[in-house]
CSV table of C-alpha atoms and ligand atoms in Angstrom, one decimal:
chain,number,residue,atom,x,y,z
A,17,UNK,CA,-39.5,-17.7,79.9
A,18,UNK,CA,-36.7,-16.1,80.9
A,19,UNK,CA,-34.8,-17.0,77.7
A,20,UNK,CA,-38.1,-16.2,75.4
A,21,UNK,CA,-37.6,-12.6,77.0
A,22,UNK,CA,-34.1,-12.3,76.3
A,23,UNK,CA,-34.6,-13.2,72.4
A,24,UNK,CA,-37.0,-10.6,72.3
A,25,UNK,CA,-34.9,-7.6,73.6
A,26,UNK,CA,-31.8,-8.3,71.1
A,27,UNK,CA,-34.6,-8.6,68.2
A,28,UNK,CA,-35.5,-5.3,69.0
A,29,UNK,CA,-32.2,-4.2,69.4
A,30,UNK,CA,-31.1,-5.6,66.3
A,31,UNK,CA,-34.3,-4.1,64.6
A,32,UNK,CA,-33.3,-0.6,65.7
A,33,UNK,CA,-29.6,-1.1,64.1
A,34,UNK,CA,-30.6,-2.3,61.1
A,35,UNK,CA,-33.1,0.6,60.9
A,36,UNK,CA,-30.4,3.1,61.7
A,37,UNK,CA,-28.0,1.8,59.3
A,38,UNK,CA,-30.9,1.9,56.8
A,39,UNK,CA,-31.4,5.5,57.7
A,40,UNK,CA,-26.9,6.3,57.7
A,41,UNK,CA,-26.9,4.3,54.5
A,42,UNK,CA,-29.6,6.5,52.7
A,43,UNK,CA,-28.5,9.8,53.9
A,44,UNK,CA,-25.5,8.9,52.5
A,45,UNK,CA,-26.2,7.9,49.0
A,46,UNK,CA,-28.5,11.4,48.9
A,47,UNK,CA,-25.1,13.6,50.0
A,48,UNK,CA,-23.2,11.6,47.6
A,49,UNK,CA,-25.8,12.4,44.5
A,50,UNK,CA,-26.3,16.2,46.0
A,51,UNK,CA,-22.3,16.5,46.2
A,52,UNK,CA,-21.9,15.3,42.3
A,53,UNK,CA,-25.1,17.6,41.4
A,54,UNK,CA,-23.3,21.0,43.1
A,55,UNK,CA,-19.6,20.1,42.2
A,56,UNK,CA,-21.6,20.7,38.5
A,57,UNK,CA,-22.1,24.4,39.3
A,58,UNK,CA,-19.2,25.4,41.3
A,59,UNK,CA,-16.6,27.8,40.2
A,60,UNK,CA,-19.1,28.2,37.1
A,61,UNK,CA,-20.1,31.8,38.1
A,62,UNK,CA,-23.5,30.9,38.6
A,63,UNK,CA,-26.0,33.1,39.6
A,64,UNK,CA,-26.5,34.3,43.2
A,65,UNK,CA,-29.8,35.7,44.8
A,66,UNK,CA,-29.9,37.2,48.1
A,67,UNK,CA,-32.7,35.5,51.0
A,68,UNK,CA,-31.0,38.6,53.3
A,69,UNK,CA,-28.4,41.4,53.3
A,70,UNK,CA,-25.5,38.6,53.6
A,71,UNK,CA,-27.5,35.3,53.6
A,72,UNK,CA,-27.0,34.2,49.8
A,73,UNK,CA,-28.9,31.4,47.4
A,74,UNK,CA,-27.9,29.7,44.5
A,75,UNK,CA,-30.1,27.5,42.2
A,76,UNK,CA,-27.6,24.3,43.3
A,77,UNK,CA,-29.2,24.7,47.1
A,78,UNK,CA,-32.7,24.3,45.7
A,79,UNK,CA,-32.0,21.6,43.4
A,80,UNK,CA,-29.6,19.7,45.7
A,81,UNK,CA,-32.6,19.8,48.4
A,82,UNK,CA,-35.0,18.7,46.1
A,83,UNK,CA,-32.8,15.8,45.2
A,84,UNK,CA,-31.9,14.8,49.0
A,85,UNK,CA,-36.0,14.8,50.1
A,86,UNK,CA,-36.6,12.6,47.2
A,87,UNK,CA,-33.9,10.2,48.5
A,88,UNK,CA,-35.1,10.6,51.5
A,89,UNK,CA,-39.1,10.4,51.3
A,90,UNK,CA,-38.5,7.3,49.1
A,91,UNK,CA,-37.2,5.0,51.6
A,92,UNK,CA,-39.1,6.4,55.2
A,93,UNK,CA,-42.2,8.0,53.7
A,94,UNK,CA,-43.4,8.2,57.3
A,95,UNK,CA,-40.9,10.6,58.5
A,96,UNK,CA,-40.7,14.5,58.6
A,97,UNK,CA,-38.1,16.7,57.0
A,98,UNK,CA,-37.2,19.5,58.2
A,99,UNK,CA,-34.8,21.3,54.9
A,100,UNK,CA,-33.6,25.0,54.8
A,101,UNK,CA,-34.8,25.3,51.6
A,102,UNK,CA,-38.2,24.0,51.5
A,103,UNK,CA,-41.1,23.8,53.1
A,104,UNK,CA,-41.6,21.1,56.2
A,105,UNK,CA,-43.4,17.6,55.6
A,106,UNK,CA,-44.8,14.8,56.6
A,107,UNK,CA,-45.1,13.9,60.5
A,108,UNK,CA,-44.0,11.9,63.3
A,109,UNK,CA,-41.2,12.5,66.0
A,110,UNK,CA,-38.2,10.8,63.0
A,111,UNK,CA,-37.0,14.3,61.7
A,112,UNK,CA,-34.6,14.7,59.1
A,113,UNK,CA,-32.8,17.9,59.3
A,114,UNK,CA,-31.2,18.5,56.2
A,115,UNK,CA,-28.9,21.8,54.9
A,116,UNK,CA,-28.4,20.7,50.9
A,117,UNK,CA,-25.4,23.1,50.9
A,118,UNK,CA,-23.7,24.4,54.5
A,119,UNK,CA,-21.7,27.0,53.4
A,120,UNK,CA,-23.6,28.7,50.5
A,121,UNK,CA,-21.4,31.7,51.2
A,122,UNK,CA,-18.4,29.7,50.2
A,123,UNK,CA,-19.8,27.6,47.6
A,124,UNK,CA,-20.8,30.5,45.9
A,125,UNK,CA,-17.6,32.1,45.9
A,126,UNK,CA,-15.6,29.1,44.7
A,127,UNK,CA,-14.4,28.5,48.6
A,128,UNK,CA,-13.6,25.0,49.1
A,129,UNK,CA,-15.5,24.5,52.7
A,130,UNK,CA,-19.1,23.8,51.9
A,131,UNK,CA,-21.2,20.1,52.9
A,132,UNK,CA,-24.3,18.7,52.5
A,133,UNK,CA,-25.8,18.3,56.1
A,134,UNK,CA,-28.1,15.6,56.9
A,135,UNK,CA,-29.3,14.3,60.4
A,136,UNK,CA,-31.8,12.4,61.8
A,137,UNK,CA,-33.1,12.9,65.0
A,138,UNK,CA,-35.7,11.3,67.4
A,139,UNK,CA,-36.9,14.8,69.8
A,140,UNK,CA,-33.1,15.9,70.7
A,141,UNK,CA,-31.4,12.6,70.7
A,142,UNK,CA,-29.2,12.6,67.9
A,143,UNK,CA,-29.6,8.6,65.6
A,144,UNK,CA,-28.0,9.5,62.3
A,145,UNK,CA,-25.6,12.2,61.1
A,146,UNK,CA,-23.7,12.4,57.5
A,147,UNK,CA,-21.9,15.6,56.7
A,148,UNK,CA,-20.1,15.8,52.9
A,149,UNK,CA,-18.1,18.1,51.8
A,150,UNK,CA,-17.4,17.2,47.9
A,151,UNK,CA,-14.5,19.7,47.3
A,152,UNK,CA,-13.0,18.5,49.8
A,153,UNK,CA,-13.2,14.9,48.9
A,154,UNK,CA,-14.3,14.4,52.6
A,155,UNK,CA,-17.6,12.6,54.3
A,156,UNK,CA,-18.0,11.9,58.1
A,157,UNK,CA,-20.6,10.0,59.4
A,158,UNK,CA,-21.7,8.5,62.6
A,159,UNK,CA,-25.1,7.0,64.3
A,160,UNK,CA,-26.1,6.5,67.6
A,161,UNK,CA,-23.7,3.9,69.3
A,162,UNK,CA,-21.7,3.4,66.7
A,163,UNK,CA,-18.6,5.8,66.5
A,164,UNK,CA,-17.6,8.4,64.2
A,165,UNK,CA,-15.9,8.3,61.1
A,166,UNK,CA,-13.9,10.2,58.3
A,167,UNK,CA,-13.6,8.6,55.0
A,168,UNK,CA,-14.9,5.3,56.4
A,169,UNK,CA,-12.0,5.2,58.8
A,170,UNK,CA,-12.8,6.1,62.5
A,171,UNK,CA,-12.3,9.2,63.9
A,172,UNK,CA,-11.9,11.0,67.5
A,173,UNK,CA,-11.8,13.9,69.0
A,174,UNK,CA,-8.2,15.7,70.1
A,175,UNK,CA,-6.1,14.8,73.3
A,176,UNK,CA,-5.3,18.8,74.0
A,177,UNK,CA,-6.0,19.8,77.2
A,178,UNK,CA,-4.4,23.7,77.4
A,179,UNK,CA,-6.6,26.3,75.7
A,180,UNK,CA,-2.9,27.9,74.4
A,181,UNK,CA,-2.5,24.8,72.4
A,182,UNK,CA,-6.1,24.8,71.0
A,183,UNK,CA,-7.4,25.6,67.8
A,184,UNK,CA,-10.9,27.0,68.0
A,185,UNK,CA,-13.6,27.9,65.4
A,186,UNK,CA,-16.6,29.7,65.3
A,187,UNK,CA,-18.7,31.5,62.7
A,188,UNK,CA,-21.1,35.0,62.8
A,189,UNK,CA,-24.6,35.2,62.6
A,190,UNK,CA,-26.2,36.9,59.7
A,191,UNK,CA,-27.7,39.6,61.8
A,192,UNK,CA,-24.8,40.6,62.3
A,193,UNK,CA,-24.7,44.3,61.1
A,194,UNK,CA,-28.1,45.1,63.2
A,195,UNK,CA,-27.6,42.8,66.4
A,196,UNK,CA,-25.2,43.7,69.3
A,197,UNK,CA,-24.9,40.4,70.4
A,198,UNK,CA,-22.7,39.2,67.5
A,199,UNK,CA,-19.7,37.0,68.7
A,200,UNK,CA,-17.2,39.6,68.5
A,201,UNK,CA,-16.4,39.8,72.5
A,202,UNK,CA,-15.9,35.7,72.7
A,203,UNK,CA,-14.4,36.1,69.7
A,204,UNK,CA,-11.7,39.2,71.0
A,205,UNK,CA,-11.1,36.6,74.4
A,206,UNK,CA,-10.5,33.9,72.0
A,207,UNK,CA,-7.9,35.7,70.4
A,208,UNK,CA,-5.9,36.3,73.5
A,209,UNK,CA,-6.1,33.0,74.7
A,210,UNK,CA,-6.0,30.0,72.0
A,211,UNK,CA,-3.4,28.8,69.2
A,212,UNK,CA,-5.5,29.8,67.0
A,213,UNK,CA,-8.8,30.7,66.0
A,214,UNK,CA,-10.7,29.6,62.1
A,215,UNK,CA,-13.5,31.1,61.0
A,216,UNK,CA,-14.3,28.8,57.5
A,217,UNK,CA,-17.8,29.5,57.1
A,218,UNK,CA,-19.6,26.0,57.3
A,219,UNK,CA,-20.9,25.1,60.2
A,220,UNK,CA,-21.2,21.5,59.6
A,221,UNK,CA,-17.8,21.4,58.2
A,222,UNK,CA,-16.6,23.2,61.8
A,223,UNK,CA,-18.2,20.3,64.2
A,224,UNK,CA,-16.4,17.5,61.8
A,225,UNK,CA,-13.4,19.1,62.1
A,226,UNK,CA,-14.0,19.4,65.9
A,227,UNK,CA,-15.1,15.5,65.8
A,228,UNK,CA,-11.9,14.3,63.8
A,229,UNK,CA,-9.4,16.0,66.1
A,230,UNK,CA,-7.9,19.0,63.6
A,231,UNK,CA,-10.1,21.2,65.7
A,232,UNK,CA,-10.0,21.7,69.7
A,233,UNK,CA,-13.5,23.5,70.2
A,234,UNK,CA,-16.0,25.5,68.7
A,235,UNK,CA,-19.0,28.0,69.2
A,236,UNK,CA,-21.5,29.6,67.6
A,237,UNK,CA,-24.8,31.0,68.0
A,238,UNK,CA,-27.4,32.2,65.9
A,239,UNK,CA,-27.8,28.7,63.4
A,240,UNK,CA,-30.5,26.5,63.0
A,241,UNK,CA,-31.5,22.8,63.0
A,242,UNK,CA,-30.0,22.1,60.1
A,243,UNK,CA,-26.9,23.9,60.0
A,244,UNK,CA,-26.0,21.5,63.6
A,245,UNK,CA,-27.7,18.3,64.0
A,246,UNK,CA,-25.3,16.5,61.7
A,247,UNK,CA,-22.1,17.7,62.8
A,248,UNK,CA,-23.7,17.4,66.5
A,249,UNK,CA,-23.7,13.9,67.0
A,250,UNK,CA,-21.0,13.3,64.9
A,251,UNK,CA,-18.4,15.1,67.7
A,252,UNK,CA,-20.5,13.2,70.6
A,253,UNK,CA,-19.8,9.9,68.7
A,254,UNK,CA,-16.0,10.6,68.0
A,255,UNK,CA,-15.6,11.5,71.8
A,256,UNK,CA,-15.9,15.1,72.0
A,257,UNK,CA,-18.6,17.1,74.7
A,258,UNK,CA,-21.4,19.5,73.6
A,259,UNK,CA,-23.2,21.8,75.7
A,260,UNK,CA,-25.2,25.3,75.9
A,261,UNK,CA,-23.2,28.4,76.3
A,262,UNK,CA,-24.1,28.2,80.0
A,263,UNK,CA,-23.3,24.5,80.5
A,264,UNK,CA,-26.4,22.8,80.2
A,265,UNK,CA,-27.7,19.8,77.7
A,266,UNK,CA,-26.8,20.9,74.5
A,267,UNK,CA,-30.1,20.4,71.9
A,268,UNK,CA,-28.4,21.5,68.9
A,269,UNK,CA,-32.0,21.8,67.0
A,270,UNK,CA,-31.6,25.6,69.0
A,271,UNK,CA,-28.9,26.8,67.0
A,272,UNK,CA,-26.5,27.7,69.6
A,273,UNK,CA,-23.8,25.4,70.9
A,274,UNK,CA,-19.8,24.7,72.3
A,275,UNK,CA,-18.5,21.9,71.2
A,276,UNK,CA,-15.0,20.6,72.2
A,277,UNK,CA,-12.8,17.5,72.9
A,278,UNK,CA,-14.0,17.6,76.3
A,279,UNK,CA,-11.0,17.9,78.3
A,280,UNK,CA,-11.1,22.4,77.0
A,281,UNK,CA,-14.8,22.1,77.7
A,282,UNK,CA,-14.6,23.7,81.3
A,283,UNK,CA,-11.6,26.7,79.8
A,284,UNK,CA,-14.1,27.1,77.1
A,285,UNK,CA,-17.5,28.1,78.8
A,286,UNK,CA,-15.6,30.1,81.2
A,287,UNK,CA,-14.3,32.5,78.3
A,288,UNK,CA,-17.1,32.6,76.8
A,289,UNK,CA,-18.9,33.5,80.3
A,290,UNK,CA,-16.2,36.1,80.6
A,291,UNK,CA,-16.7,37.6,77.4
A,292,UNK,CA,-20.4,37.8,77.6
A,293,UNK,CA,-20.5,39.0,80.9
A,294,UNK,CA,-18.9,41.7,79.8
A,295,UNK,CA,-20.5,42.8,76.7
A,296,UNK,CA,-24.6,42.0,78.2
A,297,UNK,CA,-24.7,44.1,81.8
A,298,UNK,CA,-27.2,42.2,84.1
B,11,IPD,C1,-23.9,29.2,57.4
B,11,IPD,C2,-22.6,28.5,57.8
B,11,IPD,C3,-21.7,29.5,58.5
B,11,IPD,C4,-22.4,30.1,59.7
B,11,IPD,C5,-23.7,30.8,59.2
B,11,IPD,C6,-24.6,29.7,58.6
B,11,IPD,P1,-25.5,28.4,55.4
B,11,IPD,O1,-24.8,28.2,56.8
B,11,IPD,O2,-22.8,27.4,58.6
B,11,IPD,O3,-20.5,28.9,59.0
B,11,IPD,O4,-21.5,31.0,60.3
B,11,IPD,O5,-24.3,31.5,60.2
B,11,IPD,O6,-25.8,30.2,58.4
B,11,IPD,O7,-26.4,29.6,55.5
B,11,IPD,O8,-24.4,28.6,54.4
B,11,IPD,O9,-26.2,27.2,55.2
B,12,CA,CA1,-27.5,26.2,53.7
């Protein structure tokens, strides 16, 4: 009986891994066919239309969703997707966040750091995550339990444990010219106390860069599902620690989220405490 039990456990065990390399495997090929499909219309001048005062779309972020949902739908009809470009569908707690081009800013201006973002979630728990950045020549990856990787190789997060050696990044929310609460006092602390500081305008790209050790920590607030979920489980799977601004579980489906090798975590909620204490009176 004992045995019979046993069997059954690593069947289901082995079920779920197969079905989450099913899943890593598919969101994959979709980035791969998205990043061949926007490479054909950047640095072409294409035409840009505006969804905001600074929050910018390009025909390539509508045709390279359309192309990842059908990639998508096709092999787990069943589950939802969640896009930034389209509208929601189907049902069921499997979500599929998916950002067909992180980075539009840059992509439209013939910057270098842009990625297809594409993550698959179960509630906040992170299964699947594939971020590609096709100018770059660069794809991480990594699903739940299974480690992180760059280019197929494995990657981890950095070993640096002063802030004065770190390298931080961080972007600016859109609302930028109307909101107070705009990242510019973390940002001013940062300054003072890190290596360095990056701001390269893809979120995504950010957290893999975090996850594969060229980064210490980042921040940011202000994003959405899509923009995180990939790159999210990608740094816990390579090592690194994620949290809220105040510490707590991070669920990066809220937008808002530190990321770090861990070891800076603790330096970095404290300067970020500082700085916001400062700029919000209580
Ligand atoms: C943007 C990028 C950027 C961040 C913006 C995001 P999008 O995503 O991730 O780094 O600072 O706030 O909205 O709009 O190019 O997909
Ligand atoms: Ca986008």
């Amino acid at each position: 009986m004992a045995r019979v039990q046993k069997s059954a456990k690593m069947q289901d065990f082995m079920g779920v891994h197969t079905d989450i390399q099913r899943a890593l495997d598919a969101a994959e090929r979709a980035a791969l066919r998205a990043g061949e499909l926007v490479m054909e219309g950047w640095r072409t001048g294409t035409e840009i239309a505006r969804k905001g005062r600074f929050d910018l779309l390009t025909k390539y972020d509508l045709e390279s969703e359309r192309l990842i949902r059908g990639v998508l739908s096709k092999e787990f009809p069943d589950h939802r997707i969640v896009g930034e470009e389209g509208a929601e569908t189907g049902e069921g707690d499997l979500v599929w966040y998916v950002d067909p081009i992180d980075g539009t800013t840059n992509y439209a201006h013939g910057h270098f750091f842009f990625a297809m973002s594409i993550a698959l979630y179960r509630g906040r728990e992170g299964l699947v995550g594939l971020v590609h950045a096709p100018a770059l020549g660069t794809t991480w990856k990594a699903a739940k339990g299974m480690g992180a990787f760059r280019n197929s190789k494995p990657c981890s997060v950095s070993t640096r444990a002063q802030l004065e050696e770190a390298v931080c990044a961080t972007g600016f929310p859109y609302d930028r010219g109307s909101n107070g609460d705009d990242n510019l006092a973390e940002l001013a602390l940062f300054l003072r106390r890190a290596r360095g500081i990056r701001r390269c305008g893809a979120a995504a790209v950010d957290l893999c860069l975090v996850a594969d050790g060229t980064y210490d920590v980042y921040w940011e607030k202000g994003l959405s599902a899509w923009d995180l979920c990939a790159g999210a489980l990608i740094v816990k799977e390579a090592g690194g620690q994620l949290s809220t601004y105040e510490g707590e579980q991070a669920d990066p489906r809220t937008g808002k989220l530190v990321a770090s090798n861990g070891l800076l975590h603790q330096a970095v909620l404290r300067t970020i405490g500082e700085a916001r204490h400062n700029l919000i009176p209580d």
